[in-house]
Short mmCIF file of C-alpha atoms and ligand atoms in Angstrom, two decimals:
data_model
loop_
_atom_site.label_atom_id
_atom_site.label_comp_id
_atom_site.label_asym_id
_atom_site.label_seq_id
_atom_site.Cartn_x
_atom_site.Cartn_y
_atom_site.Cartn_z
CA MET A 1095 0.00 0.00 0.00
CA LEU A 1096 1.61 3.22 -1.18
CA VAL A 1097 1.48 6.22 1.13
CA ILE A 1098 2.37 9.75 0.01
CA TYR A 1099 2.89 12.89 2.05
CA ASN A 1100 0.45 15.41 0.65
CA SER A 1101 1.60 19.02 1.12
CA ILE A 1102 -1.97 20.33 1.08
CA SER A 1103 -3.17 18.15 3.99
CA LYS A 1104 0.29 18.15 5.59
CA GLN A 1105 0.05 14.42 6.26
CA LYS A 1106 0.74 11.05 4.74
CA GLU A 1107 -2.22 9.69 2.81
CA ILE A 1108 -2.94 6.35 1.17
CA PHE A 1109 -2.44 6.83 -2.54
CA LYS A 1110 -5.59 6.26 -4.57
CA PRO A 1111 -5.20 7.07 -8.25
CA ILE A 1112 -8.10 8.62 -10.13
CA TYR A 1113 -8.00 5.92 -12.78
CA ASP A 1114 -7.25 2.34 -11.74
CA ASN A 1115 -3.61 1.48 -12.12
CA GLU A 1116 -2.81 4.77 -13.81
CA VAL A 1117 -0.85 7.70 -12.43
CA ARG A 1118 -0.92 11.12 -14.03
CA MET A 1119 1.91 13.27 -12.76
CA TYR A 1120 2.98 16.82 -13.57
CA VAL A 1121 6.22 18.42 -12.38
CA CYS A 1122 7.18 22.06 -12.93
CA GLY A 1123 10.29 22.10 -15.06
CA MET A 1124 13.08 24.49 -15.87
CA THR A 1125 13.18 28.05 -17.14
CA VAL A 1126 15.75 27.63 -19.88
CA TYR A 1127 18.12 30.61 -19.79
CA ASP A 1128 21.10 29.04 -18.02
CA TYR A 1129 22.61 25.68 -17.02
CA CYS A 1130 20.68 23.52 -14.56
CA HIS A 1131 21.99 23.74 -11.00
CA MET A 1132 22.02 21.28 -8.13
CA GLY A 1133 18.60 22.35 -6.91
CA HIS A 1134 17.18 21.30 -10.29
CA ALA A 1135 19.13 18.04 -10.10
CA ARG A 1136 17.57 17.25 -6.77
CA THR A 1137 13.98 17.82 -7.89
CA VAL A 1138 14.43 16.01 -11.19
CA VAL A 1139 16.16 12.99 -9.62
CA ALA A 1140 13.52 12.80 -6.86
CA PHE A 1141 10.69 12.66 -9.40
CA ASP A 1142 12.68 10.32 -11.60
CA VAL A 1143 12.82 7.82 -8.75
CA ILE A 1144 9.12 8.35 -8.03
CA ASN A 1145 8.34 7.78 -11.72
CA ARG A 1146 10.52 4.66 -11.85
CA TYR A 1147 9.14 3.23 -8.63
CA LEU A 1148 5.51 3.77 -9.68
CA ARG A 1149 6.25 1.90 -12.92
CA TYR A 1150 8.03 -0.87 -11.03
CA ALA A 1151 4.96 -1.09 -8.75
CA GLY A 1152 2.82 -1.76 -11.82
CA TYR A 1153 1.26 1.64 -12.48
CA GLN A 1154 0.94 3.03 -15.94
CA VAL A 1155 2.47 6.48 -15.49
CA THR A 1156 2.04 9.57 -17.62
CA TYR A 1157 4.75 11.98 -16.57
CA VAL A 1158 4.70 15.57 -17.80
CA ARG A 1159 7.39 18.16 -17.11
CA ASN A 1160 7.09 21.54 -18.77
CA ILE A 1161 9.73 23.84 -20.20
CA THR A 1162 9.35 27.56 -19.53
CA ASP A 1163 10.76 29.11 -22.67
CA ILE A 1164 9.48 32.66 -22.27
CA ASP A 1165 9.80 34.96 -19.24
CA ASP A 1166 11.61 38.07 -18.06
CA LYS A 1167 14.85 36.28 -17.19
CA ILE A 1168 15.00 34.73 -20.66
CA ILE A 1169 14.34 38.06 -22.35
CA HIS A 1170 17.00 39.85 -20.28
CA ARG A 1171 19.60 37.13 -20.83
CA ALA A 1172 19.02 37.11 -24.58
CA VAL A 1173 19.52 40.88 -24.70
CA GLU A 1174 22.64 40.60 -22.54
CA ASN A 1175 24.06 37.89 -24.82
CA LYS A 1176 22.97 39.72 -27.96
CA GLU A 1177 21.32 36.54 -29.21
CA SER A 1178 17.77 35.65 -30.14
CA ILE A 1179 15.46 34.14 -27.53
CA GLN A 1180 15.03 31.11 -29.75
CA SER A 1181 18.76 30.43 -29.96
CA LEU A 1182 19.21 30.96 -26.20
CA THR A 1183 16.40 28.61 -25.21
CA THR A 1184 17.32 25.96 -27.80
CA ARG A 1185 20.89 25.95 -26.49
CA PHE A 1186 19.86 25.55 -22.87
CA ILE A 1187 17.20 22.94 -23.60
CA GLN A 1188 19.93 20.88 -25.20
CA ALA A 1189 22.27 21.43 -22.25
CA MET A 1190 19.47 20.46 -19.87
CA ASP A 1191 18.83 17.25 -21.81
CA GLU A 1192 22.52 16.36 -21.66
CA ASP A 1193 22.79 17.02 -17.92
CA LEU A 1194 19.62 15.16 -17.00
CA GLN A 1195 20.54 12.23 -19.20
CA ALA A 1196 23.94 12.05 -17.52
CA LEU A 1197 22.13 11.77 -14.19
CA GLY A 1198 20.28 8.73 -15.50
CA THR A 1199 16.82 10.32 -15.49
CA LEU A 1200 14.09 9.08 -17.82
CA LYS A 1201 12.64 11.60 -20.26
CA PRO A 1202 9.12 12.64 -19.27
CA ASP A 1203 6.35 11.34 -21.55
CA PHE A 1204 5.54 14.91 -22.53
CA GLU A 1205 7.65 18.05 -22.28
CA PRO A 1206 5.36 20.87 -23.38
CA LYS A 1207 6.92 24.29 -24.03
CA ALA A 1208 5.04 27.35 -22.83
CA THR A 1209 5.30 29.20 -26.14
CA ASP A 1210 3.36 26.41 -27.88
CA TYR A 1211 0.30 27.05 -25.68
CA VAL A 1212 -0.17 30.81 -25.68
CA ALA A 1213 -3.58 30.62 -27.41
CA GLU A 1214 -4.85 28.26 -24.69
CA MET A 1215 -3.47 30.55 -22.01
CA ILE A 1216 -5.34 33.49 -23.53
CA ALA A 1217 -8.52 31.39 -23.44
CA ILE A 1218 -8.24 30.62 -19.71
CA ILE A 1219 -7.49 34.27 -18.91
CA GLU A 1220 -10.68 35.24 -20.77
CA LYS A 1221 -12.55 32.65 -18.72
CA LEU A 1222 -11.13 33.99 -15.47
CA ILE A 1223 -12.19 37.51 -16.42
CA ALA A 1224 -15.69 36.22 -17.25
CA GLU A 1225 -15.81 34.48 -13.84
CA GLY A 1226 -14.98 37.76 -12.11
CA LEU A 1227 -11.61 36.38 -10.95
CA ALA A 1228 -9.36 38.55 -13.11
CA TYR A 1229 -9.26 42.17 -14.20
CA VAL A 1230 -7.36 44.54 -16.44
CA GLY A 1231 -5.19 46.73 -14.23
CA ARG A 1232 -4.53 50.41 -14.66
CA THR A 1233 -1.48 49.88 -16.86
CA GLY A 1234 -3.26 47.41 -19.13
CA ASP A 1235 -1.76 44.20 -17.71
CA VAL A 1236 -4.23 41.52 -16.63
CA TYR A 1237 -4.20 40.33 -13.01
CA PHE A 1238 -5.75 37.51 -11.01
CA ASP A 1239 -7.94 38.98 -8.27
CA VAL A 1240 -6.81 37.03 -5.23
CA MET A 1241 -9.54 38.47 -2.95
CA GLN A 1242 -12.21 36.99 -5.20
CA PHE A 1243 -10.98 33.39 -4.79
CA GLU A 1244 -12.09 32.32 -1.36
CA HIS A 1245 -9.67 29.41 -1.04
CA TYR A 1246 -6.53 31.41 -1.76
CA GLY A 1247 -3.79 30.20 0.60
CA LYS A 1248 -5.15 26.69 1.11
CA LEU A 1249 -2.13 24.91 -0.35
CA ALA A 1250 0.60 26.88 1.38
CA HIS A 1251 -1.56 27.24 4.52
CA LYS A 1252 -1.32 30.96 4.45
CA ASP A 1253 -3.93 33.26 5.77
CA LEU A 1254 -4.95 35.88 3.26
CA GLU A 1255 -5.15 38.70 5.78
CA ALA A 1256 -1.75 37.89 7.23
CA LEU A 1257 -0.36 37.78 3.71
CA GLN A 1258 -1.89 41.15 2.90
CA ALA A 1259 -0.48 42.65 6.05
CA GLY A 1260 2.95 41.21 5.35
CA ALA A 1261 3.03 42.33 1.73
CA ARG A 1262 5.19 45.28 0.82
CA VAL A 1263 3.41 48.56 1.33
CA ALA A 1264 4.50 49.79 -2.06
CA VAL A 1265 1.54 48.28 -3.86
CA GLU A 1266 2.10 48.51 -7.55
CA GLU A 1267 -0.48 51.06 -8.55
CA ALA A 1268 -1.81 48.84 -11.27
CA LYS A 1269 -3.01 46.14 -8.89
CA LYS A 1270 -5.93 46.04 -6.47
CA SER A 1271 -3.97 43.99 -3.95
CA PRO A 1272 -0.23 43.37 -3.63
CA LEU A 1273 -0.97 39.62 -3.78
CA ASP A 1274 -2.65 39.79 -7.18
CA PHE A 1275 -0.47 38.16 -9.79
CA VAL A 1276 -0.06 38.93 -13.44
CA LEU A 1277 -1.78 36.75 -16.05
CA TRP A 1278 -1.01 38.82 -19.12
CA LYS A 1279 1.83 41.29 -19.38
CA LEU A 1280 1.91 43.91 -22.13
CA SER A 1281 5.14 43.92 -24.09
CA LYS A 1282 7.68 46.72 -24.06
CA PRO A 1283 9.33 47.83 -27.29
CA ASN A 1284 11.63 45.17 -28.77
CA GLU A 1285 10.20 42.42 -26.61
CA PRO A 1286 8.61 39.32 -28.11
CA TYR A 1287 4.82 39.38 -28.03
CA TRP A 1288 1.63 37.59 -28.94
CA ALA A 1289 -1.60 39.35 -29.92
CA SER A 1290 -4.41 39.16 -27.37
CA PRO A 1291 -7.73 40.86 -26.56
CA TRP A 1292 -5.75 43.04 -24.11
CA GLY A 1293 -3.04 44.03 -26.57
CA ASN A 1294 0.32 42.60 -27.58
CA GLY A 1295 2.07 40.88 -24.73
CA ARG A 1296 2.95 37.58 -23.13
CA PRO A 1297 1.46 35.31 -20.46
CA GLY A 1298 2.61 35.42 -16.83
CA TRP A 1299 4.52 32.40 -15.57
CA HIS A 1300 1.78 30.97 -13.31
CA THR A 1301 -0.69 30.23 -16.10
CA GLU A 1302 1.26 27.83 -18.32
CA CYS A 1303 1.19 24.84 -15.95
CA VAL A 1304 -2.58 25.11 -15.48
CA VAL A 1305 -3.13 24.95 -19.23
CA MET A 1306 -0.53 22.32 -20.10
CA SER A 1307 -1.41 19.95 -17.23
CA LYS A 1308 -5.11 20.05 -18.14
CA LEU A 1309 -4.41 19.38 -21.81
CA GLN A 1310 -2.08 16.46 -21.16
CA LEU A 1311 -3.57 14.96 -18.00
CA GLY A 1312 -7.08 16.34 -17.51
CA GLN A 1313 -8.41 17.95 -14.35
CA PRO A 1314 -8.13 16.78 -11.67
CA PHE A 1315 -4.96 14.73 -12.04
CA ASP A 1316 -3.07 12.68 -9.45
CA ILE A 1317 0.31 14.16 -8.54
CA HIS A 1318 1.68 17.67 -8.93
CA GLY A 1319 5.24 18.22 -7.87
CA GLY A 1320 8.10 20.64 -7.82
CA GLY A 1321 10.76 22.17 -5.63
CA HIS A 1322 9.74 23.34 -2.18
CA ASP A 1323 10.12 26.97 -3.23
CA LEU A 1324 7.35 26.57 -5.83
CA LYS A 1325 4.66 25.83 -3.25
CA PHE A 1326 4.09 29.52 -2.72
CA PRO A 1327 3.25 31.49 -4.69
CA HIS A 1328 3.59 29.45 -7.92
CA HIS A 1329 1.52 26.39 -7.01
CA GLU A 1330 -0.92 28.39 -4.94
CA ASN A 1331 -1.48 30.59 -7.98
CA GLU A 1332 -1.88 27.61 -10.30
CA LEU A 1333 -4.48 26.14 -7.95
CA ALA A 1334 -6.42 29.42 -7.74
CA GLN A 1335 -6.64 29.68 -11.53
CA ALA A 1336 -7.50 26.03 -12.21
CA GLU A 1337 -10.12 25.68 -9.50
CA GLY A 1338 -11.43 29.20 -10.08
CA ALA A 1339 -11.84 28.68 -13.81
CA TYR A 1340 -13.22 25.12 -13.83
CA HIS A 1341 -14.93 24.74 -10.43
CA GLN A 1342 -13.36 21.38 -9.68
CA ASP A 1343 -10.33 20.04 -7.85
CA PHE A 1344 -7.04 20.69 -9.58
CA VAL A 1345 -4.73 18.07 -8.02
CA HIS A 1346 -5.09 15.20 -5.54
CA TYR A 1347 -1.52 14.92 -4.21
CA TRP A 1348 0.92 17.82 -3.94
CA MET A 1349 4.55 16.80 -3.53
CA HIS A 1350 7.44 19.15 -2.76
CA VAL A 1351 11.15 18.44 -2.76
CA GLY A 1352 13.45 19.96 -0.11
CA PHE A 1353 16.31 22.35 -0.77
CA ILE A 1354 19.96 21.69 -1.27
CA GLU A 1355 21.90 23.66 1.29
CA ILE A 1356 25.47 24.71 1.82
CA ASN A 1357 26.36 25.35 5.43
CA LYS A 1358 22.65 25.30 6.28
CA GLU A 1359 21.87 28.02 3.75
CA LYS A 1360 19.70 27.34 0.72
CA MET A 1361 21.76 26.89 -2.45
CA SER A 1362 20.36 29.41 -4.87
CA LYS A 1363 21.19 31.74 -7.68
CA SER A 1364 20.18 34.78 -5.66
CA LEU A 1365 22.61 33.88 -2.86
CA ASN A 1366 25.27 33.05 -5.44
CA ASN A 1367 26.32 29.91 -3.59
CA PHE A 1368 25.17 27.44 -6.19
CA PHE A 1369 26.82 24.83 -8.39
CA THR A 1370 25.62 23.76 -11.80
CA ILE A 1371 25.20 20.06 -12.52
CA ARG A 1372 28.08 20.47 -14.97
CA ASP A 1373 30.39 21.89 -12.29
CA VAL A 1374 29.75 18.88 -10.11
CA LEU A 1375 30.05 16.35 -12.94
CA CYS A 1376 33.53 17.67 -13.75
CA GLU A 1377 34.66 16.29 -10.40
CA TRP A 1378 32.30 13.40 -9.75
CA ARG A 1379 30.76 10.55 -11.67
CA PRO A 1380 27.04 11.04 -12.35
CA GLU A 1381 26.18 7.90 -10.41
CA VAL A 1382 27.91 9.29 -7.31
CA LEU A 1383 25.86 12.47 -7.57
CA ARG A 1384 22.70 10.43 -8.01
CA TYR A 1385 23.52 8.29 -5.00
CA PHE A 1386 24.25 11.41 -2.93
CA LEU A 1387 20.80 12.80 -3.80
CA LEU A 1388 19.03 9.52 -2.99
CA ALA A 1389 20.75 9.16 0.35
CA SER A 1390 18.36 11.73 1.85
CA HIS A 1391 14.58 11.64 1.86
CA TYR A 1392 13.20 13.87 -0.89
CA ARG A 1393 11.40 16.16 1.53
CA SER A 1394 14.32 16.87 3.86
CA PRO A 1395 16.97 19.47 3.19
CA VAL A 1396 20.30 18.09 1.97
CA ASP A 1397 23.63 19.55 2.91
CA TYR A 1398 26.01 19.63 -0.01
CA SER A 1399 29.61 18.91 0.97
CA LEU A 1400 32.65 17.17 -0.43
CA GLU A 1401 32.51 14.73 2.49
CA ALA A 1402 28.94 13.77 1.60
CA LEU A 1403 29.92 13.15 -2.03
CA GLU A 1404 32.97 11.16 -0.95
CA GLY A 1405 30.66 9.14 1.32
CA ALA A 1406 28.37 8.47 -1.64
CA HIS A 1407 31.35 7.35 -3.70
CA GLN A 1408 32.47 4.89 -1.01
CA ALA A 1409 28.95 3.55 -0.57
CA LEU A 1410 28.72 2.88 -4.32
CA ASP A 1411 32.10 1.14 -4.23
CA ARG A 1412 30.80 -1.19 -1.55
CA LEU A 1413 27.70 -2.02 -3.55
CA TYR A 1414 29.72 -2.74 -6.69
CA LEU A 1415 32.34 -4.73 -4.77
CA ALA A 1416 29.61 -7.08 -3.56
CA LEU A 1417 28.71 -7.86 -7.18
CA ARG A 1418 32.31 -8.52 -8.10
CA GLY A 1419 33.07 -12.00 -9.32
CA VAL A 1420 29.42 -13.04 -9.62
CA ASP A 1421 28.23 -13.95 -13.09
CA LEU A 1422 24.92 -12.12 -13.45
CA ASN A 1423 24.32 -13.18 -17.02
CA VAL A 1424 22.44 -16.29 -16.08
CA GLU A 1425 18.73 -16.97 -15.80
CA VAL A 1426 17.08 -15.32 -12.81
CA VAL A 1427 17.19 -17.58 -9.79
CA GLU A 1428 14.39 -17.60 -7.25
CA ASP A 1429 15.42 -17.55 -3.63
CA VAL A 1430 13.34 -17.08 -0.47
CA VAL A 1431 15.96 -15.03 1.33
CA ALA A 1432 16.43 -12.70 -1.66
CA GLU A 1433 12.65 -12.19 -1.89
CA GLN A 1434 12.56 -10.97 1.71
CA TYR A 1435 14.86 -8.11 0.76
CA GLU A 1436 12.59 -7.12 -2.10
CA GLU A 1437 9.65 -7.01 0.34
CA ARG A 1438 11.58 -4.76 2.69
CA PHE A 1439 12.67 -2.55 -0.19
CA LYS A 1440 9.04 -2.12 -1.28
CA GLU A 1441 7.97 -1.37 2.26
CA ALA A 1442 10.50 1.48 2.41
CA MET A 1443 9.53 2.91 -0.95
CA ASP A 1444 5.80 2.55 -0.25
CA ASP A 1445 6.32 4.79 2.74
CA ASP A 1446 6.47 8.09 0.86
CA PHE A 1447 9.37 6.95 -1.33
CA ASN A 1448 11.83 6.60 1.52
CA THR A 1449 15.05 6.13 -0.46
CA PRO A 1450 17.47 6.29 2.53
CA ILE A 1451 15.70 3.31 4.11
CA ALA A 1452 15.56 1.54 0.74
CA LEU A 1453 19.33 2.02 0.40
CA SER A 1454 19.89 0.65 3.89
CA VAL A 1455 17.96 -2.48 2.81
CA LEU A 1456 20.38 -2.79 -0.11
CA PHE A 1457 23.28 -2.66 2.34
CA ASP A 1458 21.72 -5.41 4.45
CA LEU A 1459 21.44 -7.38 1.24
CA VAL A 1460 25.14 -6.68 0.53
CA ARG A 1461 26.10 -8.09 3.93
CA GLU A 1462 24.01 -11.20 3.25
CA LEU A 1463 25.61 -11.56 -0.18
CA ASN A 1464 29.17 -11.11 1.12
CA ARG A 1465 28.53 -13.69 3.80
CA ALA A 1466 27.06 -16.12 1.26
CA LYS A 1467 30.16 -15.64 -0.91
CA VAL A 1468 32.52 -16.44 1.95
CA GLU A 1469 30.49 -19.44 3.01
CA GLY A 1470 30.08 -20.63 -0.57
CA LYS A 1471 26.29 -20.75 -0.31
CA ASP A 1472 24.23 -21.63 -3.35
CA ASN A 1473 22.12 -18.45 -3.27
CA VAL A 1474 25.02 -16.11 -4.15
CA VAL A 1475 23.75 -15.53 -7.69
CA ALA A 1476 20.15 -15.01 -6.55
CA LEU A 1477 21.22 -12.42 -3.96
CA ALA A 1478 23.46 -10.61 -6.42
CA GLN A 1479 20.72 -10.55 -9.04
CA LYS A 1480 18.28 -9.16 -6.49
CA LEU A 1481 20.76 -6.45 -5.50
CA LYS A 1482 21.25 -5.42 -9.12
CA HIS A 1483 17.50 -5.51 -9.77
CA LEU A 1484 16.46 -3.40 -6.77
CA ALA A 1485 19.28 -0.92 -7.26
CA GLY A 1486 18.07 -0.68 -10.86
CA VAL A 1487 14.70 0.64 -9.65
CA LEU A 1488 16.65 3.60 -8.23
CA CYS A 1489 18.82 3.62 -11.36
CA ILE A 1490 22.09 2.94 -9.57
CA LEU A 1491 24.50 0.00 -10.01
CA THR A 1492 23.76 0.15 -13.71
CA GLU A 1493 27.32 -0.22 -15.01
CA PRO A 1494 29.02 -3.56 -15.58
CA THR A 1495 31.03 -4.15 -12.40
CA GLU A 1496 34.54 -4.16 -13.85
CA GLN A 1497 33.82 -1.13 -15.97
CA TYR A 1498 32.72 0.74 -12.86
CA PHE A 1499 36.01 0.17 -11.10
CA GLN A 1500 38.07 0.91 -14.16
CA HIS A 1501 36.34 4.25 -14.69
CA SER A 1502 36.27 4.98 -11.02
CA ALA A 1503 38.76 7.79 -11.15
CA ALA A 1504 39.37 9.04 -14.64
CA ASN A 1505 42.00 11.52 -13.47
CA LYS A 1506 44.32 8.79 -12.22
CA MET A 1507 46.49 6.56 -14.40
CA GLY A 1508 44.85 6.04 -17.79
CA ILE A 1509 43.01 2.82 -18.49
CA GLU A 1510 45.10 1.95 -21.52
CA ALA A 1511 48.34 2.30 -19.58
CA ILE A 1512 46.99 0.13 -16.81
CA GLU A 1513 45.72 -2.56 -19.19
CA ASN A 1514 49.14 -2.55 -20.80
CA LEU A 1515 50.94 -3.12 -17.48
CA VAL A 1516 48.43 -5.76 -16.43
CA ALA A 1517 49.10 -7.61 -19.71
CA GLN A 1518 52.87 -7.40 -19.16
CA ARG A 1519 52.41 -8.76 -15.67
CA ARG A 1520 50.24 -11.58 -16.96
CA LEU A 1521 53.03 -12.53 -19.33
CA ALA A 1522 55.61 -12.37 -16.53
CA ARG A 1523 53.43 -14.61 -14.37
CA SER A 1524 52.98 -17.13 -17.17
CA GLU A 1525 56.78 -17.20 -17.45
CA LYS A 1526 56.94 -17.60 -13.68
CA ASN A 1527 58.93 -14.39 -13.48
CA TRP A 1528 57.60 -13.50 -10.04
CA VAL A 1529 60.06 -10.69 -9.44
CA LYS A 1530 58.90 -8.82 -12.50
CA ALA A 1531 55.23 -9.52 -11.72
CA ASP A 1532 55.70 -8.05 -8.25
CA GLU A 1533 57.51 -5.03 -9.62
CA ILE A 1534 54.60 -4.26 -11.89
CA ARG A 1535 52.16 -4.75 -9.05
CA GLN A 1536 54.19 -2.26 -7.00
CA GLN A 1537 54.34 0.19 -9.89
CA LEU A 1538 50.55 0.13 -10.24
CA ALA A 1539 50.02 0.40 -6.49
CA GLU A 1540 52.05 3.61 -6.45
CA LYS A 1541 49.57 5.00 -8.99
CA GLY A 1542 46.64 3.97 -6.82
CA VAL A 1543 45.73 0.89 -8.85
CA ILE A 1544 45.00 -2.30 -6.99
CA ILE A 1545 45.46 -5.71 -8.60
CA GLU A 1546 43.60 -8.82 -7.57
CA ASP A 1547 44.47 -12.29 -8.82
CA SER A 1548 41.93 -15.05 -8.86
CA GLY A 1549 43.45 -18.18 -10.39
CA GLU A 1550 44.56 -17.30 -13.90
CA ALA A 1551 42.47 -14.15 -14.07
CA THR A 1552 43.59 -10.73 -12.89
CA THR A 1553 41.27 -7.80 -12.21
CA TRP A 1554 42.21 -4.30 -11.25
CA ARG A 1555 40.57 -1.27 -9.70
CA TYR A 1556 41.44 2.18 -8.47
CA GLU A 1557 42.01 2.57 -4.76
ZN1 LIG B 557 4.25 25.14 -12.58
#
């Protein structure tokens, strides 16, 4: 029985999909004007695991993640770079695809771009005006009238009056209330625009997800997710538009992913303490980064540190080491003990996708496997297969074992050079030239390469 923490009720709830066996999930994606940073990586990897686990659990999942390809930041960056908006966004969509693929994430089933749905956004804004929920402000921009939607604040659990009181006094003259948010923004000279009943302009950011989720998934749909910082105001504003316009529930389960922090401070562009995914992947293998992200529950904050990444690296080494020497390319073997680990793994994941507990189950399985190897038990293959299979649900342990160790530290002695020395040593051993064989072993050890002989065969790995 799957249980999900629902941000709107602030408690764990039993997951009941709207359509039997089907899950419709929408996650707010990236605004494509720069490289993706670690905060993006965390959200995308969290929902990738959720997507993969739901599929593993037998659900038919439709996963939608949008691309925001028009907004103020994009316009400013394009001007700064002296390039067209189209070329800027195309470039960063490609970079995003590369980064997310490196992290082992599955492509969503649909990736709608905001600029492809402007006509539909205009239609919902017209509907909101007709419903008395939106108005044309004094400067000609169109705003959502927060005071007219009685449930405003229900997602983020904010009280409208307290929000009003806390809002900056400098109310933009154009708006009735400082909380009102823009639905249609008139364009300034030299800005891109679309024609609308209110003049040439572009949609505000909060409208696109309402339109694109309804088109791809219907309303209501099952799961809406995003980073924790999107809960308010972005998701609150989406909810107000969708429920205000169509008089029915928007979403059944709201899921929000915690921040990445550095020294207990949120990692963010505005604080200028952020790393891009690319920065991190220059130093670390993608699988290490993925493991690091999965080692914490998706809702808790994660502290980014070199020690934590090194810890993730060592943990991965231990998982791969357990698989070493076991031939996995044989038919799947059933084993009662192995099945128990799968049950425990499911239990952890069914409890609001608790990946740290699921990983600890994998480590219990590793201990069992290592013991079975030493004792020469006949369930070694079954345990190893189960380890590989369950880790695969989280998309780790995906490399062939030897390849993993050989790529483990690309900046150390090159693979070709190592292979060459290992071959020379093999020859020396076959000639019973033990002195030379030991010399080569020593030479490799000085470069941080460890050699292990097992009968005729020799394997190697980085320290
Ligand atoms: Zn959104």
